[in-house]
Short mmCIF file of C-alpha atoms in Angstrom, two decimals:
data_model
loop_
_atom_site.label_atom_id
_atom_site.label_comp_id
_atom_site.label_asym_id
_atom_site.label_seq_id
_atom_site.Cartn_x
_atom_site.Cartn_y
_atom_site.Cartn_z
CA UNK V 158 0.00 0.00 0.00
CA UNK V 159 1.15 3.16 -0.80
CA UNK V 160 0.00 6.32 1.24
CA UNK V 161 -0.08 9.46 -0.09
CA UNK V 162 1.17 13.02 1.32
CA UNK V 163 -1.38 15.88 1.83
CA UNK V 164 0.03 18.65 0.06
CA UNK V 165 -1.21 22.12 1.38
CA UNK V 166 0.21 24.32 -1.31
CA UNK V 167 -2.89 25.76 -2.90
CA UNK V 168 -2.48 25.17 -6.94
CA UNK V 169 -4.19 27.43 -9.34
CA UNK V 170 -5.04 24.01 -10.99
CA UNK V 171 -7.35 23.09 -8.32
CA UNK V 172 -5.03 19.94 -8.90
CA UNK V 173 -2.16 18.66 -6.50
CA UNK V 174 1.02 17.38 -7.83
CA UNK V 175 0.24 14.08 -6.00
CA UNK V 176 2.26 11.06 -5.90
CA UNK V 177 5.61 12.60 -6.50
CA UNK V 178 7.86 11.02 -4.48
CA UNK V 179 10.47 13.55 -4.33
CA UNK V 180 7.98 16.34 -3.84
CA UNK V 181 9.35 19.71 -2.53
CA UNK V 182 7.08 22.81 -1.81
CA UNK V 183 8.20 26.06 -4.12
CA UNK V 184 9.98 27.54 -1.99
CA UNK V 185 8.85 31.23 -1.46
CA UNK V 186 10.02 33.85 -4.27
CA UNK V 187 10.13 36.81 -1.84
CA UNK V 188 12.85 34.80 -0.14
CA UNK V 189 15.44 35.09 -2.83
CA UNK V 190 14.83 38.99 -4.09
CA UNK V 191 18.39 40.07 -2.54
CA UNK V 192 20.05 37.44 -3.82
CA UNK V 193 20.93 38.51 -7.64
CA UNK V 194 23.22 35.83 -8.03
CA UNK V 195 21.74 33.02 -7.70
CA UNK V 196 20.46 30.87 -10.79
CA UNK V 197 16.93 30.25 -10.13
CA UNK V 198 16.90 28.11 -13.09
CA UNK V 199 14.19 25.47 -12.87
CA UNK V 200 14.84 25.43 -8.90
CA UNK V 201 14.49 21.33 -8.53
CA UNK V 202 10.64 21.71 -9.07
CA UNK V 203 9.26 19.28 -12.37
CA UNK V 204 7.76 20.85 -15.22
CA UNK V 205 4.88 20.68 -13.89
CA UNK V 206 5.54 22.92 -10.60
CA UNK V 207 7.03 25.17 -12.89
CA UNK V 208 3.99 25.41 -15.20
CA UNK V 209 1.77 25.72 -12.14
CA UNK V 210 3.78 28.70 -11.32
CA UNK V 211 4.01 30.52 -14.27
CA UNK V 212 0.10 30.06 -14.39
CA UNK V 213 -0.32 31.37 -10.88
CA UNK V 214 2.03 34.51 -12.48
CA UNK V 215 0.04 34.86 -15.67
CA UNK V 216 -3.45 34.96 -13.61
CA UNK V 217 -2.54 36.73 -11.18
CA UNK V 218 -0.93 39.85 -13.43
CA UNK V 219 -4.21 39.29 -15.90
CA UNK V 220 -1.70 38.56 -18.05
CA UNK V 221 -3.65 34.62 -19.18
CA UNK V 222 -6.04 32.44 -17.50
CA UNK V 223 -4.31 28.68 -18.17
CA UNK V 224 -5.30 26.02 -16.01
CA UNK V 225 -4.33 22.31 -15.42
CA UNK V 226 -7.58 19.96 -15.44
CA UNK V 227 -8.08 17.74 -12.60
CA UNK V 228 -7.13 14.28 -12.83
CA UNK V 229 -10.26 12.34 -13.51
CA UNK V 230 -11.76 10.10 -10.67
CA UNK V 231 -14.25 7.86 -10.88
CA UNK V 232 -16.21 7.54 -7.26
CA UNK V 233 -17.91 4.89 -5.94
CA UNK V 234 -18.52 5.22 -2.37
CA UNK V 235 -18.74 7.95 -0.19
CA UNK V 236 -18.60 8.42 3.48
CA UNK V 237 -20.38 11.44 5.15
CA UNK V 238 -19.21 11.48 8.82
CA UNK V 239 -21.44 13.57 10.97
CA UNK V 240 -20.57 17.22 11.15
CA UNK V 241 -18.09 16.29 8.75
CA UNK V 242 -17.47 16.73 5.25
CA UNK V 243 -17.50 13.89 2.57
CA UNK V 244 -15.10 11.07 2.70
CA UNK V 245 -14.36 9.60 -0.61
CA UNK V 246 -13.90 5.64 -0.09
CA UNK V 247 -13.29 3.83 -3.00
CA UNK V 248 -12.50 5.65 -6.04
CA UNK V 249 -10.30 4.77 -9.72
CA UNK V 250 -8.15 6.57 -11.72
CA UNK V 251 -9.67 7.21 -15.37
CA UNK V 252 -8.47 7.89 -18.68
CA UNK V 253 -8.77 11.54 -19.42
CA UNK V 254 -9.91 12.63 -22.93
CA UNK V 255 -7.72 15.64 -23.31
CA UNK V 256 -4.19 17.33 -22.71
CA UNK V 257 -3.74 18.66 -19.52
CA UNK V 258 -3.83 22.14 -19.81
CA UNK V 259 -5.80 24.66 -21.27
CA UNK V 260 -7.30 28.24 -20.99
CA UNK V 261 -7.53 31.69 -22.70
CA UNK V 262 -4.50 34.40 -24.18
CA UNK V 263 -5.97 37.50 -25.69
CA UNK V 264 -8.41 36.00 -27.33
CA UNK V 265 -6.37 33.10 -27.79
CA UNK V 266 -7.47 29.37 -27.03
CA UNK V 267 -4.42 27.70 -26.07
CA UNK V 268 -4.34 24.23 -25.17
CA UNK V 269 -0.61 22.30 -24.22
CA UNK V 270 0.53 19.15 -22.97
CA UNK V 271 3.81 18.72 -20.73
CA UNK V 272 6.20 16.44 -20.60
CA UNK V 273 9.41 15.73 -18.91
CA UNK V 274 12.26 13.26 -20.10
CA UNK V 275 15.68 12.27 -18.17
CA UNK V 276 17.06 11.25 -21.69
CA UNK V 277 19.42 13.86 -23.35
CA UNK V 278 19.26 12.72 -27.35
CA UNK V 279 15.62 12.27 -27.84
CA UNK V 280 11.77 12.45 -26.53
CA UNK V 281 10.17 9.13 -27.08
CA UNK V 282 6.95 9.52 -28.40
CA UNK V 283 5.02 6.97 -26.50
CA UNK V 284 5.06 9.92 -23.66
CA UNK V 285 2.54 10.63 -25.47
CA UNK V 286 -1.19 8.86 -25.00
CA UNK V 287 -3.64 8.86 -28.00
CA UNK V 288 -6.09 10.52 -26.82
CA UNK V 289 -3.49 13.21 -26.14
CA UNK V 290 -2.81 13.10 -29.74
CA UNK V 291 -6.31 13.28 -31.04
CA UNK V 292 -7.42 16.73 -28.90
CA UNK V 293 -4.89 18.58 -29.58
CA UNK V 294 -5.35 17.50 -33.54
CA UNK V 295 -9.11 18.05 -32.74
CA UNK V 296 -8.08 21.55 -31.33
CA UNK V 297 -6.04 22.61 -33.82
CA UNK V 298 -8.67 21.80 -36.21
CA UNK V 299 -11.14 24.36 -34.12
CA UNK V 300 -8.04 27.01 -34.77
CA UNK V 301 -6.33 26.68 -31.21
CA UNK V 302 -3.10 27.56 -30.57
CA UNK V 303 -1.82 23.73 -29.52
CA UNK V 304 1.21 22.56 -28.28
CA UNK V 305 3.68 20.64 -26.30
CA UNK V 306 6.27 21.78 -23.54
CA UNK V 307 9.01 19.27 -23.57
CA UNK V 308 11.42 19.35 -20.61
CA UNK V 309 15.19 17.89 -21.01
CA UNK V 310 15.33 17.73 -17.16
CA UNK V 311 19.39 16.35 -17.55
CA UNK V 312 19.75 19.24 -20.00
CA UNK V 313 17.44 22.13 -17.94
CA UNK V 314 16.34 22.69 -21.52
CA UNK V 315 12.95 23.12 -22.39
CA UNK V 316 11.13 23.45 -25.82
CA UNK V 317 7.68 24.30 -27.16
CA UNK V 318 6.44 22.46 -30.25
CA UNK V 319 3.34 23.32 -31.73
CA UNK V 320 1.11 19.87 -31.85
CA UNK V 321 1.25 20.34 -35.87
CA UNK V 322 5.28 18.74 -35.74
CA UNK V 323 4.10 16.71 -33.01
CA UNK V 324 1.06 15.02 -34.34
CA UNK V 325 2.93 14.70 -37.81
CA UNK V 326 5.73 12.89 -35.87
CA UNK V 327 3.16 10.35 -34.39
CA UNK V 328 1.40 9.29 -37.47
CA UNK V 329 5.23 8.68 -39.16
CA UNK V 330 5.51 4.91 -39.87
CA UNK V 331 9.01 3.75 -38.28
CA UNK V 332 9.01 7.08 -35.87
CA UNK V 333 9.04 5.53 -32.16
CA UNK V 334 10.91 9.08 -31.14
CA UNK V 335 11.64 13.41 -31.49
CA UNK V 336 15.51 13.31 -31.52
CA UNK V 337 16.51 16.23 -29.77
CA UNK V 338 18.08 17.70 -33.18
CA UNK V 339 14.40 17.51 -34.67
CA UNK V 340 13.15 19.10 -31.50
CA UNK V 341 15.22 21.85 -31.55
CA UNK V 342 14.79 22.86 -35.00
CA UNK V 343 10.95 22.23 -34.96
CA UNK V 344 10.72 24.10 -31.32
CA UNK V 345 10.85 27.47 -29.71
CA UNK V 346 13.43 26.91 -26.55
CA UNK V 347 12.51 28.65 -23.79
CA UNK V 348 14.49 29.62 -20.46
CA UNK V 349 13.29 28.68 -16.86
CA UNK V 350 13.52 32.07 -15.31
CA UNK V 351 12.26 33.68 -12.09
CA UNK V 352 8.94 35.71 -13.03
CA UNK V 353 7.34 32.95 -13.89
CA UNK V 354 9.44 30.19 -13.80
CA UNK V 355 8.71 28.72 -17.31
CA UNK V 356 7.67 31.75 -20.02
CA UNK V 357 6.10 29.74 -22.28
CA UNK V 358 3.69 32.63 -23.21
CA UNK V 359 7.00 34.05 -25.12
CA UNK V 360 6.26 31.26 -27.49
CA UNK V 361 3.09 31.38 -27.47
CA UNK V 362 3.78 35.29 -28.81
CA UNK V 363 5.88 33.75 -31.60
CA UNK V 364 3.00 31.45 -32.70
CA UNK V 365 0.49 33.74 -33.08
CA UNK V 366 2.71 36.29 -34.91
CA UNK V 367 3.52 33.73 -37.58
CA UNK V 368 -0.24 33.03 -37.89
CA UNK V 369 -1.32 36.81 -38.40
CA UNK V 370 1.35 36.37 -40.83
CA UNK V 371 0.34 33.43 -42.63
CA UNK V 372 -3.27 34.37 -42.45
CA UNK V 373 -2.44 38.30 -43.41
CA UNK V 374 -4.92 38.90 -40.24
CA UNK Z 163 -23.19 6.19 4.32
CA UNK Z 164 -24.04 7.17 0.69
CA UNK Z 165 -23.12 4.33 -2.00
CA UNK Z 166 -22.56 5.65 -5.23
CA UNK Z 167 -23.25 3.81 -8.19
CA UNK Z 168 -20.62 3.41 -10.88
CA UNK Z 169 -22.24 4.19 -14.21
CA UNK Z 170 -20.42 3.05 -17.26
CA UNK Z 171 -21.20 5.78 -19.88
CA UNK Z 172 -18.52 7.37 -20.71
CA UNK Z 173 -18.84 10.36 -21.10
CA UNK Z 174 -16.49 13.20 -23.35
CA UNK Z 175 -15.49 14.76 -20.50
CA UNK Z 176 -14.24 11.68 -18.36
CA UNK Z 177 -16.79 12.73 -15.57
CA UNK Z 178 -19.37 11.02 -14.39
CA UNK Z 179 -22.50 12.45 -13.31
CA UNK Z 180 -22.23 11.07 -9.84
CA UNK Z 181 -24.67 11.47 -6.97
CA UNK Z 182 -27.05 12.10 -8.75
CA UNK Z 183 -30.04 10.04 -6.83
CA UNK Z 184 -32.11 10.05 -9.49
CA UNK Z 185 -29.86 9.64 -12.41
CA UNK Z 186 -30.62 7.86 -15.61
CA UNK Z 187 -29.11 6.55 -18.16
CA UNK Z 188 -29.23 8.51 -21.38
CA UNK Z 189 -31.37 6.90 -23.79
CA UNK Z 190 -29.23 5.71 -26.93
CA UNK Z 191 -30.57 8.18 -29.86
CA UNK Z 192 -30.92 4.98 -32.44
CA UNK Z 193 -33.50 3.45 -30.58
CA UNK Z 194 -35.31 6.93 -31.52
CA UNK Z 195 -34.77 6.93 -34.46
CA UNK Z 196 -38.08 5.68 -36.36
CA UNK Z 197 -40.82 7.67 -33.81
CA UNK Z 198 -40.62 11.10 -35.30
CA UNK Z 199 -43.77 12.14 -33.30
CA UNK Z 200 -42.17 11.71 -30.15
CA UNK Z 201 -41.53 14.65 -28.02
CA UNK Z 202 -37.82 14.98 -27.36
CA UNK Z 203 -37.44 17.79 -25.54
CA UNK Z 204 -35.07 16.99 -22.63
CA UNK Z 205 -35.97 13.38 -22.56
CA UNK Z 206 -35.61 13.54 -18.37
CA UNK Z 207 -32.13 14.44 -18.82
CA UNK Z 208 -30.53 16.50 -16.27
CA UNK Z 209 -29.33 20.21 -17.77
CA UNK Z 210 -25.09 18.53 -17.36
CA UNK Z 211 -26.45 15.31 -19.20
CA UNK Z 212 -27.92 17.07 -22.26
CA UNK Z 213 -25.29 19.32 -22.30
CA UNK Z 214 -22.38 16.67 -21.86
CA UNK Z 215 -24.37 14.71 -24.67
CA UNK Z 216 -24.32 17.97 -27.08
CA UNK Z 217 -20.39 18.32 -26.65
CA UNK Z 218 -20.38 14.87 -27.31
CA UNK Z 219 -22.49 15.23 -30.77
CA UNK Z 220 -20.26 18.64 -31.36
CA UNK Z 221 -16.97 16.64 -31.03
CA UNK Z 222 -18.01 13.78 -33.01
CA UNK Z 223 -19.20 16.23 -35.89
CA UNK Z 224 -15.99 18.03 -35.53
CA UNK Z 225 -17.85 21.23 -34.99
CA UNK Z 226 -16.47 22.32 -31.37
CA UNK Z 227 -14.23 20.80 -28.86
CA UNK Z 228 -15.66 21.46 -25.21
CA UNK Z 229 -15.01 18.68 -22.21
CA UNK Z 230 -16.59 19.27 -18.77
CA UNK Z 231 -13.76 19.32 -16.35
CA UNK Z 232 -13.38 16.91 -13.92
CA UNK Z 233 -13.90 17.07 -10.02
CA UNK Z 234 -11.03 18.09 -8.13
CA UNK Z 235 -10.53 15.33 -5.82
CA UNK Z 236 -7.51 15.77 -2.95
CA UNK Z 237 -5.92 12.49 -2.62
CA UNK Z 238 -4.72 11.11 0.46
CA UNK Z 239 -4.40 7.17 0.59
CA UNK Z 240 -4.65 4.41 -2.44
CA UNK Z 241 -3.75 1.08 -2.12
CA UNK Z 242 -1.96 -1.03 -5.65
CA UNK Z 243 -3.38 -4.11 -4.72
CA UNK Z 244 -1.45 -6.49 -6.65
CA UNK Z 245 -2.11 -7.52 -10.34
CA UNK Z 246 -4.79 -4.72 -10.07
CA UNK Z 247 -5.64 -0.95 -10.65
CA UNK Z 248 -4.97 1.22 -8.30
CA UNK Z 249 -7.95 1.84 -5.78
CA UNK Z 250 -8.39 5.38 -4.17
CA UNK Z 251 -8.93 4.67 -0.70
CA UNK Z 252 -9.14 8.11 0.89
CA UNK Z 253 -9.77 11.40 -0.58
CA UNK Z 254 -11.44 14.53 -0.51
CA UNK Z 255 -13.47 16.90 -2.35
CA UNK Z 256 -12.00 19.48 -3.47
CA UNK Z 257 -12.77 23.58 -4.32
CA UNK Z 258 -12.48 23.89 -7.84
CA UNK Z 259 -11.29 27.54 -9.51
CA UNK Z 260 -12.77 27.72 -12.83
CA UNK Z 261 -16.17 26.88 -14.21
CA UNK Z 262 -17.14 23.44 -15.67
CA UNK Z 263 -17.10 23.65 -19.12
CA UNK Z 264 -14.39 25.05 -21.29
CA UNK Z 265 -13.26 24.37 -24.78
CA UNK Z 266 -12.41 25.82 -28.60
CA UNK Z 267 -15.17 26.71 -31.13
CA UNK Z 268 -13.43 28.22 -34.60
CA UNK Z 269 -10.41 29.59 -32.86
CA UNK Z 270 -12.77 31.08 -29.96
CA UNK Z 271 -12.50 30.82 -26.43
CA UNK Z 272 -15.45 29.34 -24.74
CA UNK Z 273 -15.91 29.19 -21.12
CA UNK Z 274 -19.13 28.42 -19.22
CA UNK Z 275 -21.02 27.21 -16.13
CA UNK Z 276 -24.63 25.36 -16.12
CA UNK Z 277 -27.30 25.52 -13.53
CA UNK Z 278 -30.11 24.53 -13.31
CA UNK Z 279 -33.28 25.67 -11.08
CA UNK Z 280 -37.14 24.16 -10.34
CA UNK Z 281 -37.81 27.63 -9.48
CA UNK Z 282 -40.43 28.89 -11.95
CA UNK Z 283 -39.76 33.27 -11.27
CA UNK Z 284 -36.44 33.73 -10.56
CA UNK Z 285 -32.61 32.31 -10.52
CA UNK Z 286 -31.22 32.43 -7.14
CA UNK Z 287 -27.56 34.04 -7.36
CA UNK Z 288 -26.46 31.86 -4.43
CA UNK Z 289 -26.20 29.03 -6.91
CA UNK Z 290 -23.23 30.44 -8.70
CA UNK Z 291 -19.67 30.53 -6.17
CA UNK Z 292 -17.38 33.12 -6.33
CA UNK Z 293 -14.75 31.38 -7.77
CA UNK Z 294 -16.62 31.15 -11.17
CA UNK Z 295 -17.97 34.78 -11.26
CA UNK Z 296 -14.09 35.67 -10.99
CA UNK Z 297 -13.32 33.01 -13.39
CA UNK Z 298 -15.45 34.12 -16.14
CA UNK Z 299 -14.92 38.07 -15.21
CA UNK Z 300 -10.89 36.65 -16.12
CA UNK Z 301 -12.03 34.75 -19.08
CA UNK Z 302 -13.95 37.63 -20.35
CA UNK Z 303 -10.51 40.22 -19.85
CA UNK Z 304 -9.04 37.26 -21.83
CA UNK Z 305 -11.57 38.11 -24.78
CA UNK Z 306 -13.13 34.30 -24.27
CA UNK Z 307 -16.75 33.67 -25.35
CA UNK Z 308 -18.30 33.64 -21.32
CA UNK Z 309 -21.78 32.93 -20.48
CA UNK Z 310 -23.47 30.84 -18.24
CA UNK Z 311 -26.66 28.48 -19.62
CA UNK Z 312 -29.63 28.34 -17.20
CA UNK Z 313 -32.13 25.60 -16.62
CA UNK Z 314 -35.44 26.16 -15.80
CA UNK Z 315 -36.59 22.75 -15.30
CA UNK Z 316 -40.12 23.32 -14.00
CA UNK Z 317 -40.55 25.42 -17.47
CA UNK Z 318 -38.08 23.07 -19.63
CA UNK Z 319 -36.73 26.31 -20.65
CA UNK Z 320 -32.93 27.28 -21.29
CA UNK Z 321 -31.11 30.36 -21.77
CA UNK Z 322 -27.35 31.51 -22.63
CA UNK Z 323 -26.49 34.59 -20.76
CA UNK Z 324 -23.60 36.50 -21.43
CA UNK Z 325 -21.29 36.06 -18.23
CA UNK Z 326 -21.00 39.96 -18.53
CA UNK Z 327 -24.56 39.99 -17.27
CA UNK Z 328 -24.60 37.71 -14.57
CA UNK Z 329 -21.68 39.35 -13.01
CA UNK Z 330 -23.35 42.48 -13.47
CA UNK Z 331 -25.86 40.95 -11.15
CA UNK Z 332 -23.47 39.60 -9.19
CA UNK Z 333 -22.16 42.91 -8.07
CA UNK Z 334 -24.79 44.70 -7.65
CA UNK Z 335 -26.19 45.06 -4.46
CA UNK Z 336 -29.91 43.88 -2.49
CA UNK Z 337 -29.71 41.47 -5.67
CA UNK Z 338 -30.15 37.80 -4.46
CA UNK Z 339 -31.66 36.09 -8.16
CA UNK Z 340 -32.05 37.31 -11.63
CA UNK Z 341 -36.18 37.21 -12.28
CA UNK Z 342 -36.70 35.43 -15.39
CA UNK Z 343 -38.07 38.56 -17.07
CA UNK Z 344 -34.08 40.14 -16.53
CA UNK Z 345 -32.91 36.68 -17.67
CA UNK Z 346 -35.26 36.67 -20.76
CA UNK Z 347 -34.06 40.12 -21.64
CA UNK Z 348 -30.66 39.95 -21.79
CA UNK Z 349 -30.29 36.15 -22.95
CA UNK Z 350 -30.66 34.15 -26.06
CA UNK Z 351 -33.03 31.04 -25.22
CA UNK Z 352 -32.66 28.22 -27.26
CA UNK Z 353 -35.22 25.07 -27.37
CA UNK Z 354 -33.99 21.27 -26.06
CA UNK Z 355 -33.97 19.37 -29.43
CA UNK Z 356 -32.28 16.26 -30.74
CA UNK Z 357 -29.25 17.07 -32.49
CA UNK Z 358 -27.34 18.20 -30.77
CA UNK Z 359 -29.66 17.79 -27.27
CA UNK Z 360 -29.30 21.26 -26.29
CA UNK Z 361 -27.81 23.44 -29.13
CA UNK Z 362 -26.26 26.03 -26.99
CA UNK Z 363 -23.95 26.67 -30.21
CA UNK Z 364 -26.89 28.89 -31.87
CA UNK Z 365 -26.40 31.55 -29.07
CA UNK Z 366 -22.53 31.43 -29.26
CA UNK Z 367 -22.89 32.23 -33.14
CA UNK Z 368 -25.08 35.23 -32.18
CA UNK Z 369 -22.25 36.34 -29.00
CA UNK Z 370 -19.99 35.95 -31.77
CA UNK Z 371 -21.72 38.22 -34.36
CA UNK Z 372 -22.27 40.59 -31.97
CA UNK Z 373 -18.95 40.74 -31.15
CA UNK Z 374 -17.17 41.23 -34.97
CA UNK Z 375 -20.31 43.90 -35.10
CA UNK Z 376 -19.32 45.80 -32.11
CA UNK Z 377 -15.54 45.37 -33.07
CA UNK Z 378 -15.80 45.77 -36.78
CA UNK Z 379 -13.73 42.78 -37.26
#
């Protein structure tokens, strides 16, 4: 049996970043200001702490409203204590039918999937789940702005791909991964930084510009 | 103790329409097909059925992409018993800081909550939280597509209301419900059909030719 940890740290997401063994809590921002020095880069947190927290930043400045979806549950029983609040007692994990992420940038639907590799020449593609695959293709289809954030965590290197290379990558015969080289040259690389942690909006910026472009909008 | 019962529809937006005591299982449309005299409208569905069952018919029909989001469960305790799924022994409900329906309709934002009321004069206020007016009111800074769609279930009646109105209401003060003559005023109500169930699509076309009129887009 494996017992989880009660995380307090209030995510944007409404979602905790459960089951990670090697959880640490962000540590507080405020508590590095006088130290110029340092390299915040990536700070030990995963990519997805660090996409939390550039969420949190983005919301909070008005700058985009991007949230993570809740992992989907399916419950079966339920305990209601008296003058106490619902116990769940037997639930299952279920397939979700989308990426993780999604929300609004002026005007913008964007909708992203992360994912983090410890391998340093390639991203194997089986990271990916179908149904993963088939929203953001169903997305782009509806004129999102659809992508992946892939994190190199040996590398700190960390590259959005619009789902368009992605997707094409899947559906190649003989293709079981993204070498790094393809990544790179099919990507915009972004920086972890300090405010927020992961920029990925900078991309995001870069995407739309070559659409206005391409669609003389 | 409440036991839930685990319903095997799956539904689009990998949530279940749990605890719902009087919850039935959507009636599969081919069985339909031959009585044309029959009476659709709502077929006993609750207002989150018909509309999970309309996103359903959108995404199949590749005309929208919108998923209900899931529950945010806190997880505290699951056991791996062995050769078997993993089994959620302990968790909690959770707060959730968005609405529950979001999604991408030809490169617009949508973002929306559903109520529902057997009220036949008025929509009580109370029924919408906080977090969700302040989710939409960010949405809606985003330039998303916000509204809310209202239930009257006594009257089998529906309307889309632009978010901008509801947190109009919201805000204003000695204002506990919208009367259904303020909702019929400043909403588009659209009729509980077939195809899709409940077409809410109809009144986002009209939000969104509003909107190109108003912007000269």
């Amino acid at each position: 049996m494996l017992t989880g940890v009660i995380i307090m740290v209030k995510y944007p997401s409404g979602s905790l970043p459960i089951f990670q063994k090697d959880f640490k809590q962000p540590k507080i921002r405020k508590a590095y200001h006088h130290k110029k020095e340092v390299n915040f880069s990536d700070r030990g947190m995963t990519l997805e702490q660090q996409i939390n927290e550039s969420n949190q930043y983005y919301l909070e400045k008005g700058i985009a409203v991007v949230h993570k979806k809740p992992t989907p549950i399916q419950i079966v029983k339920v305990d209601y204590p008296r003058r106490s609040k619902a116990v769940i007692k037997e639930a299952y994990f279920r397939q979700a039918s989308t990426t993780d992420y999604n929300g609004v940038y002026q005007g913008f639907y964007l909708d992203f999937e992360a994912k983090e590799t410890r391998n340093k020449t390639n991203f194997p593609l089986k990271n990916f789940h179908e149904h993963q695959i088939y929203h953001l293709d169903a997305c782009l289809k509806q004129a999102g702005i659809c992508f992946t954030i892939i994190g190199f965590t040996s590398l700190k290197r960390y590259f959005v791909t619009p789902a368009s290379f992605v997707i094409s990558k899947w559906h190649e015969k003989n293709s079981s991964s993204m070498t790094l080289e393809e990544i790179e040259n099919n990507s915009i690389e972004i920086k972890s930084g300090f405010h927020p942690t992961l920029p990925y909006l900078e991309a995001v910026d870069q995407f739309i510009a070559d659409r206005k472009m391409n669609n003389g909008k």
